[in-house]
Structure formats: C-alpha cells, structure tokens
C-alpha cells in the first residue's frame, strides 16, 4: 500500500520533490496535460452552453493507466501541478480522470521547490479552485472556436493550410504595422556640429570633446557657423554641477526576464523560458511564470542579511514595487533565487548565466540608490544662444551598482574654471539622418504585448514561436546598406573643407520581419474580422478571463457575448465573393521585351512575373517568366529595377565538360547547377555577375571537398563508408550517419569491415525507429502532409458550400450539414430556428 502519491507536471520536478519528501511519498509526473479537446473536430457543443468534450491524448494513455493504478493503491493523493491557471486545469483534469472529487482533492501549490515551501504546502492543502479552471477552460474553448472557424475562411479566401488565432494574429499585426511604418518613413536630415578644445591647467594640456546645442537644417547654415568660429576667442562660459541618483529596477517578472536576458545574454524568449524552467525544477529559483514584482518577507530579510554582510548597512534599502502589468496577479511572487545566500549554482553555461542575472537583479532591487554627480560645461560661441556643451558624470556612492549594471565608466572632466581660455583644434559639421522606427525583437514584442494587456506570462513565448513556425513572421539578421553623408570641416588655418563619407545603415540583428503571406492574412483579417485584430478588444478579452478567475464573471456568459458576433462575421466572409490575395502589382515595363512586370503571390510564395497570365496553359511561346523574391523583399515594396535583376535568373554561363553551367536562386540561396549536381555560391560571390571561370572553380572546389570527405569505401558493401566530418571521422551507411567513439576516431579508417558493421548494428539496435525506419517515416510524413492539405481544401469547400446552401431550399440543408464543420453546423441550426 502506498501512503502518499504526489502528482506533478514534469519528471525533473518529480525527482527534486521526491528527494525532499522522503520514502513515505511517491512522486510521479503527468508530463503536462493528460487530456485536451479532440484533435479532430471542434469538440465543443455550442448549443449546450459551450460544453467541451475532452479526451486523453494518445501519448498519455500509458501515463494515465499508471496513475490510475497508483491512485487506487494510495492512501492519499496530492495534486501538485503549477500554481497558475494552466496548472490548476491540469489538477482538475487529473481529478476527473482519476476519480477524485474536487472537494476532497488535496491540491497543494508552491512557488519554489524547497523543503520549507513543500512541507508548508503539504500542511495546508486546499480544494481545486474551479474559478481558475474555468478561466483556463474559457481561454482554451474561445481559442479553439476562433482557430477552428477562422482557419477554413483563410483556406478558402487566401491559401490552404493557413491558420489564425486570437493572440497570434494580433502579434502578427504588430509586426506588419511596424513594417509599414518603416516603409512609409522618410528620413529628414540635419547637421550636428562637434568640436574638440584644449585647455592648459597646471602645466598640463587637457582635451574636451563637445557638441553644439543647436542643430542646423542646411549645409549652408552649418558652414557659416564654422566660418565664424575661426579666430574666435573661446572660453569656459558656465559650469553647472548637480547631484543625481539612479534607482534599481524591480525584481523580474516573466516579461522583464525575457527582455533582460535578450539584452544582456542574447537569449531568445523561448530559450529564456526553457532555461528558467530547468532552474525552477532544480529548486534554484521561484516559479518562472509570473507578472508580479512582489517579494516575500522571508526573501527581503534574507537579502537584508546578504547585503549587510557583504557591503554594510548603508547599502540596504527595503523597497516595495508596484506591478504595472494589466491584470497582474499580486498574490504571486517575482522570479527570485530560492536561497539568496547562494550566489552561484551548478549547471550548464546558460543556466549559470541566467541564474546569475536573476540573483543580481533580486538582490539589487533591495539596495540603496547610486549617488551621481553630473557636471555640465558650456563654452560660449560667436552666435548668441548657442553653446558648445560637454557633460561629465561620476559615481559618488555605488549603491546597487555594486552588483548590477555597474560597468559604466565615469566621464571625468578636467578641472576648469569659468573664463578659462580654450583653443579649438578640430571642428566639423556632420550630416545626420532621423532614425526610422525600430523593428521588433522577440523581447520588444513581448514588452509591447504586455503594455497592451494582450496575453499572459505563459503565452508570450509560445505565441512568438507559433507566428515564426507558421511562416507569418521571420526572425533573421539583415545587412545594412551603404549611405553617403556630407561633412564640413574647419581646418586650423581657417579654411573650410567639404567631404563625402560613407556609413552602413539599416543593419538588423535577430529582428522580426513580416512575410508576404503574413501581410496578406493580416490585411484580410483587418477587413473582415476587425475585432479579432483590435488591440483594445483583445486586451478586454484578457481582462474578462481575469474576471472569470476572480469569480466575477460566468465563463459561458463571456463566451456567448463573444461568439455571436464572431460567428456572424465568419458567415459573412464565406458568403462574399471577394478573395484576400490581391491582384498583381504592376511595377512597370521591361525595356527589352516591352512586357509588363508584376509582383504577386504565387502558388509557392511571393514572386515577380514578366508578361501576362495566360488562360491557355498550352501557349508555351507566350508563357510568362517568373522569379522568386529575394531575401528582404516584399510584394508591396519590390521595385522594377530589383524585379528585372531577379528575372535574369536562371543564368546560362556556358558549357563545362559538355554539360551546361547554370546559376539559379533556390530555397537555400544562390547555386550553380552542373550535370545534375548543385554547388552553393558563397556570400562573397554575386550570383548576378559570376562568370563561367569562377563557377568552374566552385564546382571543382566542391568535388575536392567531396573526395576528401569520403576517407574509405568498403568493397564488401559500397553503402558503407568512412567520412571525414567537423569533429573527426564517422561512419556513413545506407544514407545514415553513425557516431564513432572518441577513442577510435583516429583509427576508424583502418578498421576492418566486420568491426565497423558491428558498430552500425549496435547503434541500429539502440535506436531502431530512427535508423531503420527513416525512409518509411519520411514517406508517411509526406502522406500525412498531403492528407492534411486535401482535408483543408475539402473542409474549406464544404464550409463555403454550407454558407451558400443556407440561401437555398430548406431540403438541401440536411445534406449540406453532413459536409460542414461541426461548429458551423450547430450554430447554423440554432440560427435556422430563430429565423423560423
């Protein structure tokens, strides 16, 4: 007989807790949700107050079977899933499947995996909070309805296999709107004047770098000012010293941790959450999904002790931070170390870096302000109300900078006095350009979603992953472009020199860009489903979820209010004849062929087209020419010049070894095709200007590398080869790669056939699914993808057919219902009754 069975979400968490609780407790994992809405069908009875149908996932049946068996044997069952809404829902689903009554369920929650927290939770169990469960259910059902009804509209009106979602579509809109701001932006220019002076104090010469307080609109104005500076007697006009301070930031919420980890560590949003999850499950930090900045009294007392012992009493300051996030759950704590005295933890490089960031931010949040002395020096000029200005800053008292953000160096100015004479040694006016709006990074998109009140800590990372994985947004680096700017220089002899310099502008690092399909879908949804893409509306839905969680709103009532108008929009969209894909955008005329050039969306993505689309597909002579848009190009911004360059592809360079050498653009970049073999063109080579000789060199270089790659082929079976890789020799057999142990890599090439095959067989046996069934899996996957596309098309057609059938004779309704989506079916029936 089992005394106590504790069920948690993850196996890593289970191991940590089992060590704490001891032998009287068995801790098992549910591996997340054990059941959900069905994968096929909507699974929601709209007419019966949105009653959901849940089913145990196929991959969780063995888990559920084991948990049922253990539940029957246990004297007491403890449901210890996470303390947020998702965790509460998991506990509820477990109670339903395992036959545990809500009132008698021993629900325990803790925001840190420590002995004291877990023992306290065991001593204070509660029943399942059904309001939290209902809030999660409402979110899940609403999102299912939106996705299930909206996606077929996109399949029908835009392109098969697309999807839409309440939060994901708004997130894409943010990226699209920002891109359009950038496209519409016209950079104004101005001239900034800088000068370097020298001053002699106590026999030493000091340099002072300054900037003029006024910006000039034109080159002429800047030039006149510089001319007036020649032979002018410059001196110190004013010195202003002020005392300032810097205050520490609040402890981390989920959002602020994602943003700071991106800024300081270069982590993606999903990477931050993955590493934080590991730290939490290892017992190093508190729960990582929170929007609160609160710290417990125990934590604050521990920080007081840590700061005082390290730096002294004067460095500690008790602070209480107000949470600014809309709908924040103040009862939770901020993300902090579970043991404040533990400055370092063991783990991977990523784990130790993130823990260090969390530890420093937490401790710094309860430390004194840094005291700063700011000095501003003004230097008079020949023009009234214009001054050359320089600023200095020194830290008088470090405060929290002792451990956080304290790497900024002091800017120390020379010890000058008012009236000190100065000598100008260099002065110039440099053309500057206004900065366009910044594209979103993952972290800044999270910050924007949080400020708008869209989504919650648990949804930020999966939302961003979804919009990237579905091809609405891409995350990438982009090179900038060269831009010329003018400079006017005042030489020491008083002459004016005009020069033109170059700078790189517009370079992007790990930024989010909308794709053409993302733009088209966003435009369509804004036209036909404006409420779904409205920022305020989406935020109000989040607030309603909060009201449900607080017991202030009935979840069915909330869904009824949303669904009526939403479903009407679905019907209206399906009944319209218009489609989202825009007509071709005319870019201009090709001067060589005198044919029109268009940019448009094609079957395989965005492209440019030379010539008209023909109704007669057999007319090969007049068939238009196509080219895929290059990286960074969009249908609505590509120019005629860019299109004509793209249409040069593929380029026939001539023959080599009696075979054509052709340059083309592919999915993975530019390539050379020769005798059926593809060779990648490196970045430093321009595919539009590369000539035959250079192409032959690349072909031969690839051949050489391929020869060097194969170290040995066995006569007994030519499918068995020893290859040379980045980490040394490895085995290649029948299209699959097999690792060789470090100890034998150097001698692997000399191994006899039998010994090498033995290594292959052992690895095949260890991972049979991967090694033996790869080809079968690929075929099966292809069939599944094909089947999904077929189903999508069929469903879209059925939905459209259903919408049309509503206007027809009532006898046809029954037949139409059989092929329509279940959700459309139920609501249409309801609508038909009201019409009668």
PDB file of N, CA and C in Angstrom, residues 684-720:
ATOM      1  N   UNK A 684      30.311  35.941 -50.683  1.00  0.00           N
ATOM      2  CA  UNK A 684      31.187  36.942 -51.299  1.00  0.00           C
ATOM      3  C   UNK A 684      31.073  36.979 -52.822  1.00  0.00           C
ATOM      4  N   UNK A 685      30.399  35.997 -53.428  1.00  0.00           N
ATOM      5  CA  UNK A 685      30.219  35.963 -54.879  1.00  0.00           C
ATOM      6  C   UNK A 685      28.826  36.454 -55.246  1.00  0.00           C
ATOM      7  N   UNK A 686      28.737  37.311 -56.257  1.00  0.00           N
ATOM      8  CA  UNK A 686      27.448  37.832 -56.706  1.00  0.00           C
ATOM      9  C   UNK A 686      26.884  36.901 -57.776  1.00  0.00           C
ATOM     10  N   UNK A 687      25.749  36.240 -57.517  1.00  0.00           N
ATOM     11  CA  UNK A 687      25.194  35.298 -58.497  1.00  0.00           C
ATOM     12  C   UNK A 687      24.784  35.971 -59.802  1.00  0.00           C
ATOM     13  N   UNK A 688      24.552  37.299 -59.747  1.00  0.00           N
ATOM     14  CA  UNK A 688      24.107  38.009 -60.952  1.00  0.00           C
ATOM     15  C   UNK A 688      25.268  38.406 -61.863  1.00  0.00           C
ATOM     16  N   UNK A 689      26.500  38.323 -61.351  1.00  0.00           N
ATOM     17  CA  UNK A 689      27.649  38.731 -62.176  1.00  0.00           C
ATOM     18  C   UNK A 689      28.728  37.653 -62.286  1.00  0.00           C
ATOM     19  N   UNK A 690      28.580  36.537 -61.553  1.00  0.00           N
ATOM     20  CA  UNK A 690      29.588  35.486 -61.607  1.00  0.00           C
ATOM     21  C   UNK A 690      29.729  34.949 -63.028  1.00  0.00           C
ATOM     22  N   UNK A 691      30.977  34.720 -63.472  1.00  0.00           N
ATOM     23  CA  UNK A 691      31.240  34.240 -64.830  1.00  0.00           C
ATOM     24  C   UNK A 691      31.620  32.756 -64.810  1.00  0.00           C
ATOM     25  N   UNK A 692      31.763  32.178 -66.009  1.00  0.00           N
ATOM     26  CA  UNK A 692      31.979  30.735 -66.143  1.00  0.00           C
ATOM     27  C   UNK A 692      33.234  30.263 -65.418  1.00  0.00           C
ATOM     28  N   UNK A 693      34.355  31.007 -65.567  1.00  0.00           N
ATOM     29  CA  UNK A 693      35.615  30.581 -64.930  1.00  0.00           C
ATOM     30  C   UNK A 693      35.460  30.453 -63.410  1.00  0.00           C
ATOM     31  N   UNK A 694      34.808  31.467 -62.785  1.00  0.00           N
ATOM     32  CA  UNK A 694      34.622  31.438 -61.329  1.00  0.00           C
ATOM     33  C   UNK A 694      33.687  30.299 -60.938  1.00  0.00           C
ATOM     34  N   UNK A 695      32.669  30.047 -61.766  1.00  0.00           N
ATOM     35  CA  UNK A 695      31.740  28.952 -61.482  1.00  0.00           C
ATOM     36  C   UNK A 695      32.442  27.607 -61.545  1.00  0.00           C
ATOM     37  N   UNK A 696      33.327  27.431 -62.511  1.00  0.00           N
ATOM     38  CA  UNK A 696      34.085  26.172 -62.641  1.00  0.00           C
ATOM     39  C   UNK A 696      34.975  25.958 -61.418  1.00  0.00           C
ATOM     40  N   UNK A 697      35.558  27.049 -60.925  1.00  0.00           N
ATOM     41  CA  UNK A 697      36.388  26.942 -59.712  1.00  0.00           C
ATOM     42  C   UNK A 697      35.572  26.430 -58.527  1.00  0.00           C
ATOM     43  N   UNK A 698      34.351  26.936 -58.381  1.00  0.00           N
ATOM     44  CA  UNK A 698      33.485  26.489 -57.285  1.00  0.00           C
ATOM     45  C   UNK A 698      33.068  25.029 -57.465  1.00  0.00           C
ATOM     46  N   UNK A 699      32.812  24.634 -58.712  1.00  0.00           N
ATOM     47  CA  UNK A 699      32.450  23.233 -58.992  1.00  0.00           C
ATOM     48  C   UNK A 699      33.596  22.306 -58.603  1.00  0.00           C
ATOM     49  N   UNK A 700      34.805  22.681 -58.995  1.00  0.00           N
ATOM     50  CA  UNK A 700      35.981  21.850 -58.697  1.00  0.00           C
ATOM     51  C   UNK A 700      36.284  21.829 -57.203  1.00  0.00           C
ATOM     52  N   UNK A 701      36.045  22.961 -56.533  1.00  0.00           N
ATOM     53  CA  UNK A 701      36.270  23.024 -55.094  1.00  0.00           C
ATOM     54  C   UNK A 701      35.311  22.082 -54.363  1.00  0.00           C
ATOM     55  N   UNK A 702      34.067  22.026 -54.811  1.00  0.00           N
ATOM     56  CA  UNK A 702      33.094  21.108 -54.213  1.00  0.00           C
ATOM     57  C   UNK A 702      33.515  19.660 -54.447  1.00  0.00           C
ATOM     58  N   UNK A 703      33.972  19.359 -55.654  1.00  0.00           N
ATOM     59  CA  UNK A 703      34.428  17.998 -55.964  1.00  0.00           C
ATOM     60  C   UNK A 703      35.581  17.586 -55.042  1.00  0.00           C
ATOM     61  N   UNK A 704      36.502  18.524 -54.837  1.00  0.00           N
ATOM     62  CA  UNK A 704      37.654  18.236 -53.983  1.00  0.00           C
ATOM     63  C   UNK A 704      37.203  17.945 -52.551  1.00  0.00           C
ATOM     64  N   UNK A 705      36.277  18.764 -52.054  1.00  0.00           N
ATOM     65  CA  UNK A 705      35.783  18.559 -50.688  1.00  0.00           C
ATOM     66  C   UNK A 705      35.047  17.239 -50.561  1.00  0.00           C
ATOM     67  N   UNK A 706      34.274  16.909 -51.588  1.00  0.00           N
ATOM     68  CA  UNK A 706      33.548  15.628 -51.562  1.00  0.00           C
ATOM     69  C   UNK A 706      34.514  14.452 -51.546  1.00  0.00           C
ATOM     70  N   UNK A 707      35.621  14.587 -52.321  1.00  0.00           N
ATOM     71  CA  UNK A 707      36.623  13.499 -52.347  1.00  0.00           C
ATOM     72  C   UNK A 707      37.291  13.355 -50.989  1.00  0.00           C
ATOM     73  N   UNK A 708      37.610  14.500 -50.385  1.00  0.00           N
ATOM     74  CA  UNK A 708      38.268  14.482 -49.079  1.00  0.00           C
ATOM     75  C   UNK A 708      37.324  14.020 -47.975  1.00  0.00           C
ATOM     76  N   UNK A 709      36.033  14.178 -48.205  1.00  0.00           N
ATOM     77  CA  UNK A 709      35.046  13.778 -47.210  1.00  0.00           C
ATOM     78  C   UNK A 709      34.995  12.266 -47.072  1.00  0.00           C
ATOM     79  N   UNK A 710      35.059  11.542 -48.183  1.00  0.00           N
ATOM     80  CA  UNK A 710      34.999  10.081 -48.155  1.00  0.00           C
ATOM     81  C   UNK A 710      36.421   9.543 -47.952  1.00  0.00           C
ATOM     82  N   UNK A 711      36.682   9.052 -46.749  1.00  0.00           N
ATOM     83  CA  UNK A 711      38.019   8.548 -46.428  1.00  0.00           C
ATOM     84  C   UNK A 711      38.201   7.105 -46.886  1.00  0.00           C
ATOM     85  N   UNK A 712      37.106   6.356 -46.880  1.00  0.00           N
ATOM     86  CA  UNK A 712      37.229   4.949 -47.279  1.00  0.00           C
ATOM     87  C   UNK A 712      35.871   4.395 -47.675  1.00  0.00           C
ATOM     88  N   UNK A 713      35.873   3.535 -48.707  1.00  0.00           N
ATOM     89  CA  UNK A 713      34.679   2.789 -49.125  1.00  0.00           C
ATOM     90  C   UNK A 713      35.017   1.306 -49.086  1.00  0.00           C
ATOM     91  N   UNK A 714      34.121   0.478 -48.569  1.00  0.00           N
ATOM     92  CA  UNK A 714      34.377  -0.959 -48.413  1.00  0.00           C
ATOM     93  C   UNK A 714      33.845  -1.746 -49.607  1.00  0.00           C
ATOM     94  N   UNK A 715      34.693  -2.600 -50.152  1.00  0.00           N
ATOM     95  CA  UNK A 715      34.293  -3.429 -51.290  1.00  0.00           C
ATOM     96  C   UNK A 715      33.185  -4.408 -50.915  1.00  0.00           C
ATOM     97  N   UNK A 716      33.206  -4.880 -49.649  1.00  0.00           N
ATOM     98  CA  UNK A 716      32.187  -5.851 -49.204  1.00  0.00           C
ATOM     99  C   UNK A 716      30.777  -5.283 -49.303  1.00  0.00           C
ATOM    100  N   UNK A 717      30.653  -3.973 -49.104  1.00  0.00           N
ATOM    101  CA  UNK A 717      29.362  -3.300 -49.206  1.00  0.00           C
ATOM    102  C   UNK A 717      29.639  -1.820 -49.448  1.00  0.00           C
ATOM    103  N   UNK A 718      29.424  -1.369 -50.691  1.00  0.00           N
ATOM    104  CA  UNK A 718      29.772   0.020 -51.061  1.00  0.00           C
ATOM    105  C   UNK A 718      28.904   1.057 -50.343  1.00  0.00           C
ATOM    106  N   UNK A 719      27.818   0.612 -49.710  1.00  0.00           N
ATOM    107  CA  UNK A 719      26.983   1.540 -48.946  1.00  0.00           C
ATOM    108  C   UNK A 719      27.662   1.951 -47.641  1.00  0.00           C
ATOM    109  N   UNK A 720      28.699   1.201 -47.252  1.00  0.00           N
ATOM    110  CA  UNK A 720      29.426   1.504 -46.012  1.00  0.00           C
ATOM    111  C   UNK A 720      30.654   2.348 -46.343  1.00  0.00           C
TER     112      UNK A 720
END
